[in-house]
C-alpha cells in the first residue's frame, strides 16, 4: 500500500468518525423532545417495518448484540417496545414497537423532515443527496467485503499485500 493510499484510508476513517459524531449529536437533539435517545430511536427504527430478533437488529445497525439487548430491554421496560414469540427460533424473541413507541418516533418526523430538507439544500439538490447516499453505501459494502475477506480462514493462507512503506 502506498503512502497516498494509507492517507486516503486515514482521511476516510477520520471523516466517517466525525460524521458519526455529527449524526449522533443531531439525532440526540431530534429524539429528545420525543422522550427518546438516539440509541433508542435507532433500535425502534430498525423494528418499525417488522419485528426482528436482537441479533438481527445488531446486524442491520452494525453494532454488538449486547448493546442492542441492553437498549431493547430498556425500551420494553419503558413500554416503547415488546418482545414477541419468534416462530423461527424459540429462544430469540422478536422485538416489536408498541403503539407508544411508534408514536414517539412519529413525533421526531417534523424535525427529521426539516433536517433532510436542509441537507438537501446544502448538498445542492436531490441528485447530489442521492449520490452521497450511494457513495456511503458503496464504502460500507466495500469495507464489509474487505473485512469478510480478512476474517476468512482460507484467506489467511494468502500473504498480505504490502506496499513500499508500511507504517
Short mmCIF file of C-alpha atoms in Angstrom, two decimals:
data_model
loop_
_atom_site.label_atom_id
_atom_site.label_comp_id
_atom_site.label_asym_id
_atom_site.label_seq_id
_atom_site.Cartn_x
_atom_site.Cartn_y
_atom_site.Cartn_z
CA UNK A 1 0.00 0.00 0.00
CA UNK A 2 1.35 3.37 -0.93
CA UNK A 3 1.53 6.33 1.43
CA UNK A 4 -1.15 8.02 -0.71
CA UNK A 5 -3.49 5.02 -0.24
CA UNK A 6 -2.85 4.97 3.51
CA UNK A 7 -3.53 8.70 3.73
CA UNK A 8 -6.80 8.24 1.81
CA UNK A 9 -7.83 5.47 4.20
CA UNK A 10 -6.95 7.61 7.23
CA UNK A 11 -8.83 10.63 5.87
CA UNK A 12 -11.84 8.42 5.08
CA UNK A 13 -11.85 6.91 8.57
CA UNK A 14 -11.50 10.28 10.27
CA UNK A 15 -14.26 11.71 8.09
CA UNK A 16 -16.59 8.83 8.91
CA UNK A 17 -15.79 9.09 12.64
CA UNK A 18 -16.58 12.81 12.54
CA UNK A 19 -19.76 12.16 10.54
CA UNK A 20 -20.82 9.53 13.07
CA UNK A 21 -20.35 12.02 15.90
CA UNK A 22 -22.29 14.66 13.99
CA UNK A 23 -25.15 12.27 13.28
CA UNK A 24 -25.26 11.13 16.89
CA UNK A 25 -25.39 14.73 18.14
CA UNK A 26 -28.16 15.77 15.76
CA UNK A 27 -30.04 12.53 16.44
CA UNK A 28 -29.94 13.22 20.18
CA UNK A 29 -31.39 16.69 19.57
CA UNK A 30 -34.14 15.31 17.31
CA UNK A 31 -35.03 12.42 19.64
CA UNK A 32 -35.04 14.32 22.94
CA UNK A 33 -38.45 16.07 22.54
CA UNK A 34 -39.99 12.64 21.82
CA UNK A 35 -38.60 11.25 25.08
CA UNK A 36 -36.06 9.09 23.28
CA UNK A 37 -32.30 8.92 22.97
CA UNK A 38 -30.57 8.50 19.62
CA UNK A 39 -29.83 4.86 20.50
CA UNK A 40 -33.46 4.16 21.44
CA UNK A 41 -34.58 5.80 18.18
CA UNK A 42 -32.13 3.67 16.17
CA UNK A 43 -33.39 0.42 17.68
CA UNK A 44 -37.05 1.40 17.35
CA UNK A 45 -36.42 2.49 13.78
CA UNK A 46 -34.91 -0.89 12.95
CA UNK A 47 -38.09 -2.70 14.02
CA UNK A 48 -40.71 -0.30 12.61
CA UNK A 49 -41.06 -2.21 9.31
CA UNK A 50 -41.18 -5.62 11.03
CA UNK A 51 -40.23 -7.20 14.36
CA UNK A 52 -36.66 -8.52 14.48
CA UNK A 53 -34.56 -10.55 16.91
CA UNK A 54 -31.89 -8.62 18.80
CA UNK A 55 -29.14 -10.26 16.73
CA UNK A 56 -30.86 -9.15 13.51
CA UNK A 57 -31.11 -5.57 14.77
CA UNK A 58 -27.41 -5.64 15.67
CA UNK A 59 -26.51 -6.87 12.17
CA UNK A 60 -28.58 -4.14 10.49
CA UNK A 61 -27.09 -1.44 12.74
CA UNK A 62 -23.52 -2.77 12.70
CA UNK A 63 -23.19 -2.84 16.50
CA UNK A 64 -22.89 -5.57 19.10
CA UNK A 65 -25.79 -7.78 20.10
CA UNK A 66 -25.13 -6.91 23.74
CA UNK A 67 -25.60 -3.18 23.07
CA UNK A 68 -28.88 -3.81 21.29
CA UNK A 69 -30.04 -6.17 24.05
CA UNK A 70 -29.47 -3.52 26.70
CA UNK A 71 -31.41 -0.92 24.70
CA UNK A 72 -34.17 -3.38 23.80
CA UNK A 73 -34.67 -4.25 27.48
CA UNK A 74 -34.92 -0.52 28.32
CA UNK A 75 -37.45 0.06 25.53
CA UNK A 76 -39.56 -2.83 26.80
CA UNK A 77 -39.33 -1.55 30.39
CA UNK A 78 -40.45 1.92 29.21
CA UNK A 79 -43.39 0.47 27.24
CA UNK A 80 -41.99 1.57 23.88
CA UNK A 81 -41.40 -1.97 22.60
CA UNK A 82 -42.41 -5.52 23.45
CA UNK A 83 -40.93 -8.97 22.99
CA UNK A 84 -42.96 -11.35 20.84
CA UNK A 85 -42.55 -15.08 20.18
CA UNK A 86 -40.32 -15.88 17.23
CA UNK A 87 -41.69 -18.74 15.12
CA UNK A 88 -38.23 -19.29 13.59
CA UNK A 89 -36.35 -19.53 16.91
CA UNK A 90 -37.78 -20.47 20.27
CA UNK A 91 -35.26 -18.57 22.42
CA UNK A 92 -34.56 -15.50 20.26
CA UNK A 93 -37.70 -13.44 20.75
CA UNK A 94 -38.65 -10.70 18.32
CA UNK A 95 -38.61 -7.05 19.33
CA UNK A 96 -41.59 -5.03 18.11
CA UNK A 97 -42.53 -1.39 18.72
CA UNK A 98 -45.64 -0.72 20.78
CA UNK A 99 -48.09 1.99 19.78
CA UNK A 100 -46.32 4.27 22.29
CA UNK A 101 -43.00 3.54 20.55
CA UNK A 102 -44.47 4.26 17.12
CA UNK A 103 -45.99 7.50 18.44
CA UNK A 104 -42.62 8.59 19.87
CA UNK A 105 -40.92 8.01 16.51
CA UNK A 106 -43.71 9.91 14.73
CA UNK A 107 -43.01 12.92 16.98
CA UNK A 108 -39.48 13.00 15.54
CA UNK A 109 -40.87 13.23 11.99
CA UNK A 110 -41.14 17.02 11.62
CA UNK A 111 -37.58 17.68 12.84
CA UNK A 112 -36.32 14.80 10.71
CA UNK A 113 -38.03 16.24 7.62
CA UNK A 114 -36.61 19.69 8.36
CA UNK A 115 -33.08 18.28 8.66
CA UNK A 116 -33.48 16.29 5.43
CA UNK A 117 -34.60 19.42 3.58
CA UNK A 118 -31.71 21.46 4.98
CA UNK A 119 -29.18 18.79 3.99
CA UNK A 120 -30.71 18.57 0.52
CA UNK A 121 -30.27 22.32 0.06
CA UNK A 122 -26.72 22.26 1.47
CA UNK A 123 -25.70 19.35 -0.78
CA UNK A 124 -27.12 21.04 -3.88
CA UNK A 125 -30.29 19.08 -4.63
CA UNK A 126 -31.75 15.59 -4.72
CA UNK A 127 -29.26 14.18 -7.25
CA UNK A 128 -26.32 15.23 -5.09
CA UNK A 129 -28.01 13.85 -1.97
CA UNK A 130 -28.70 10.54 -3.75
CA UNK A 131 -25.07 10.37 -4.91
CA UNK A 132 -23.88 10.96 -1.34
CA UNK A 133 -26.01 8.05 -0.17
CA UNK A 134 -24.71 5.81 -2.98
CA UNK A 135 -21.08 6.62 -2.11
CA UNK A 136 -21.62 5.88 1.57
CA UNK A 137 -23.43 2.62 0.77
CA UNK A 138 -20.63 1.64 -1.62
CA UNK A 139 -18.00 2.40 1.02
CA UNK A 140 -19.91 0.33 3.58
CA UNK A 141 -20.27 -2.62 1.19
CA UNK A 142 -16.58 -2.45 0.23
CA UNK A 143 -15.48 -2.38 3.88
CA UNK A 144 -17.78 -5.30 4.67
CA UNK A 145 -16.32 -7.27 1.76
CA UNK A 146 -12.72 -6.48 2.74
CA UNK A 147 -13.44 -7.32 6.38
CA UNK A 148 -15.05 -10.63 5.43
CA UNK A 149 -12.03 -11.49 3.29
CA UNK A 150 -9.67 -10.79 6.20
CA UNK A 151 -11.81 -12.88 8.57
CA UNK A 152 -11.99 -15.80 6.13
CA UNK A 153 -9.61 -18.54 7.33
CA UNK A 154 -8.88 -19.54 3.71
CA UNK A 155 -7.70 -16.00 3.07
CA UNK A 156 -5.20 -16.31 5.93
CA UNK A 157 -3.05 -18.56 3.70
CA UNK A 158 -2.56 -15.69 1.28
CA UNK A 159 0.24 -13.27 2.08
CA UNK A 160 -0.98 -9.75 2.84
CA UNK A 161 -0.48 -7.16 0.14
CA UNK A 162 2.37 -4.85 1.14
CA UNK A 163 3.41 -1.60 -0.39
CA UNK A 164 6.84 0.02 -0.18
CA UNK A 165 6.04 1.94 3.00
CA UNK A 166 4.20 0.11 5.76
CA UNK A 167 3.93 2.16 8.91
#
